[in-house]
Amino acid sequence: MSEYDVLGMARQQLRVAARYLDLDDGLVEVLARPKRAVTVNFPVLMDSGEVRVFEGYRVQHNQSRGPTKGGLRFHPDVDVSETTALAMWMTWKCAVVNIPYGGAKGGVKVNTKELSIRELEKLTRRFITEINIVVGERSDIPAPDIGTNAKVMGWIMDTYSMQAGYTVPGVVTGKPLELGGSEGRVEATGRGVIVCTIEACKMMNMPLEGARVVVQGFGNVGSVAARLAEREGAKVIAISDGTGGIYNPNGLPINDLYIKYSGVEGGIQNYQDCTKITNKELLELECDILIPAAIQAQITKENAPNIKAKLIVEGANGPTTLEADQILADKGIIVVPDILANAGGVVVSYFEWVQDLQNFFWEEEQVNDRLARIMRAAYAGVAEMMHLHKTDMRTAAMIIGVKRVSDATLMRGIFP
Ligand code: GLU
């Protein structure tokens, strides 16, 4: 379980938005809970011949605006309460960028580093079989998250299709291109983070060119965000992965680091022309832009007072705790919240799903262009709401997201 109560945090964020919207208590109660939460326990025959039982979840938060959508996380800290918080954030995220989905999330409590590729495949196929009573291309569509990738999504598509008796590419997104994936999906979240960074820099009158950027996490989100920031002329001075951070005030050669060290034993620590730092030190570095792109609850009341960035763009889900949010706001640090900043992934997942349903595929330029347009429009909407209510960006984004969802929920009414 996460040490920090992320579900409590997600619910408090909802309550703040509900106050601005003057929502009825009963409606807030509905939105504070998941519509459906499935817990499964299932066996996997390990390479050693031993049988291990794994626990997994699929939580669907709200489906008023469409089928539920959200990633599958394979991580030792996954539990039902964290998964519920992540599903809630997916609901607001889809609403903020105005795509026709509700939110869901799933996961398996597992350390994938301890599994062979064969064990990972067996675990994935059995897990999707266990949750396929709630998953479907018209009802709930999984995608990658921490610990899962395109290969895993391919196995999911195949397993679901084998049981359906025909190929169902639209049941999962983030698939390999060969299996109905979309151009641009792998880079989409990091690309969306940088579109938001560009917009935020304009809003703050801060040039991105030459800006000192620090990125926590060098996975799918952080590595793309760092590379695109470098391409925009920013100076990425520190990055980190599970092994810790590396820092060079003159800038790191991000593209080279990505090509040579990501995914290899020892990771970015193999690079020499830098100072080795911890993940904690990294967050407190003197810089202009901080992009937390690892996991939740990284910026806390302990380190928030020491954060020197002028702008924080949340690539991860829930990286800033409630207490830290307040401290950052008091310090005048702008935080582009997760439900806006990292929405690029689910936006291109939506494009992938649309392409799969139509069996008609787009070019990468078209995907990137449409993604950027959606992100810019969502950013502008949130910035406007922020000025209107004289509040921080997270509250503004929550007001927009919660309003769209509550409007749809009310219009649909209560069945029966
Ligand atoms: N796991 C990603 C997220 O947190 C993507 C979800 C999706 O594409 O459905 O936004």
Coordinates of C-alpha atoms in Angstrom, one line a residue, residues 135-274:
V135 CA -13.7 -5.3 -19.5
G136 CA -14.8 -4.7 -23.1
E137 CA -14.4 -2.4 -26.1
R138 CA -17.7 -0.7 -25.4
S139 CA -17.5 -0.9 -21.6
D140 CA -14.0 -0.6 -20.1
I141 CA -10.8 -0.3 -22.0
P142 CA -7.4 -0.8 -20.3
A143 CA -4.1 0.7 -21.3
P144 CA -0.5 0.7 -20.1
D145 CA 0.6 2.3 -16.8
I146 CA 3.6 1.7 -14.5
G147 CA 5.1 -1.8 -15.0
T148 CA 3.1 -2.5 -18.2
N149 CA 3.9 -1.7 -21.9
A150 CA 2.8 -2.4 -25.5
K151 CA 3.9 -6.0 -25.3
V152 CA 1.6 -6.6 -22.3
M153 CA -1.2 -4.8 -24.1
G154 CA -0.7 -7.1 -27.1
W155 CA -1.1 -10.2 -24.9
I156 CA -4.3 -8.7 -23.4
M157 CA -5.7 -8.1 -26.9
D158 CA -4.9 -11.6 -27.9
T159 CA -6.3 -13.3 -24.8
Y160 CA -9.5 -11.3 -25.0
S161 CA -9.8 -12.1 -28.7
M162 CA -9.2 -15.8 -28.2
Q163 CA -12.1 -16.0 -25.8
A164 CA -14.3 -13.8 -28.0
G165 CA -13.6 -16.0 -31.0
Y166 CA -12.6 -13.0 -33.2
T167 CA -10.0 -10.2 -33.1
V168 CA -11.1 -7.3 -30.8
P169 CA -8.4 -4.6 -31.1
G170 CA -10.5 -1.9 -29.4
V171 CA -10.6 -3.7 -26.1
V172 CA -7.2 -2.3 -25.1
T173 CA -5.0 0.6 -26.1
G174 CA -1.3 1.2 -26.1
K175 CA -0.9 -1.9 -28.3
P176 CA 2.0 -2.5 -30.7
L177 CA 1.4 -0.8 -34.1
E178 CA 1.2 -4.3 -35.7
L179 CA -1.8 -5.1 -33.6
G180 CA -3.9 -2.0 -34.1
G181 CA -1.9 0.4 -32.0
S182 CA -1.7 4.0 -32.9
E183 CA 1.2 6.1 -34.2
G184 CA 2.4 8.5 -31.5
R185 CA 0.8 6.5 -28.5
V186 CA 4.2 5.6 -26.9
E187 CA 5.3 9.3 -26.8
A188 CA 1.8 10.8 -26.2
T189 CA 2.0 11.4 -22.4
G190 CA 5.5 13.0 -22.5
R191 CA 4.4 15.0 -25.6
G192 CA 1.3 16.3 -23.8
V193 CA 3.5 17.2 -20.8
I194 CA 5.7 19.3 -23.0
V195 CA 2.7 21.0 -24.8
C196 CA 1.5 22.0 -21.3
T197 CA 5.1 23.2 -20.3
I198 CA 5.2 25.4 -23.4
E199 CA 1.8 26.9 -22.6
A200 CA 2.7 27.4 -19.0
C201 CA 6.0 29.1 -20.0
K202 CA 4.0 31.5 -22.2
M203 CA 1.5 32.2 -19.4
M204 CA 4.4 32.9 -17.0
N205 CA 6.5 34.9 -19.5
M206 CA 9.3 32.5 -18.9
P207 CA 11.3 31.4 -22.0
L208 CA 11.5 27.6 -22.3
E209 CA 14.7 28.0 -24.3
G210 CA 17.6 27.8 -21.9
A211 CA 15.3 27.0 -18.9
R212 CA 16.8 24.5 -16.5
V213 CA 14.6 21.5 -16.3
V214 CA 14.7 18.6 -13.8
V215 CA 12.8 15.4 -14.5
Q216 CA 12.1 12.7 -11.9
G217 CA 11.6 9.3 -13.6
F218 CA 13.1 8.2 -16.8
G219 CA 10.3 5.8 -17.9
N220 CA 7.8 6.2 -20.7
V221 CA 6.7 9.7 -19.5
G222 CA 9.9 11.2 -18.1
S223 CA 12.2 10.0 -20.9
V224 CA 10.0 11.5 -23.6
A225 CA 9.3 14.7 -21.7
A226 CA 13.1 15.1 -21.1
R227 CA 13.9 14.5 -24.8
L228 CA 11.2 16.9 -26.1
A229 CA 12.2 19.6 -23.5
E230 CA 15.8 19.3 -24.8
R231 CA 14.5 19.6 -28.4
E232 CA 12.7 22.8 -27.4
G233 CA 16.0 24.3 -26.3
A234 CA 15.7 23.7 -22.6
K235 CA 18.7 22.5 -20.5
V236 CA 17.8 19.3 -18.7
I237 CA 20.2 19.4 -15.7
A238 CA 19.0 16.4 -13.8
I239 CA 17.1 13.1 -14.3
S240 CA 16.5 10.1 -12.2
D241 CA 15.3 6.5 -12.4
G242 CA 14.8 3.7 -9.9
T243 CA 18.6 3.7 -9.3
G244 CA 18.7 7.4 -8.3
G245 CA 19.5 10.7 -10.0
I246 CA 22.3 12.3 -12.1
Y247 CA 23.0 16.0 -12.2
N248 CA 25.1 18.3 -14.3
P249 CA 24.4 22.1 -14.0
N250 CA 25.6 22.5 -17.6
G251 CA 23.0 20.1 -18.9
L252 CA 22.8 16.4 -19.6
P253 CA 22.9 14.9 -23.2
I254 CA 19.4 13.4 -22.8
N255 CA 19.0 11.8 -26.2
D256 CA 22.3 10.0 -25.8
L257 CA 21.5 8.9 -22.3
Y258 CA 18.2 7.5 -23.6
I259 CA 19.8 5.6 -26.4
K260 CA 22.7 4.3 -24.4
Y261 CA 21.5 3.7 -20.8
S262 CA 17.7 3.3 -20.6
G263 CA 16.7 -0.2 -20.0
V264 CA 20.3 -1.4 -19.5
E265 CA 21.7 -2.9 -16.2
G266 CA 22.5 0.0 -13.8
G267 CA 20.5 2.5 -16.0
I268 CA 21.6 6.1 -16.1
Q269 CA 24.1 5.6 -13.3
N270 CA 26.5 4.3 -15.9
Y271 CA 26.9 7.9 -17.2
Q272 CA 30.0 9.5 -15.8
D273 CA 30.1 13.2 -16.5
C274 CA 27.7 14.2 -13.7

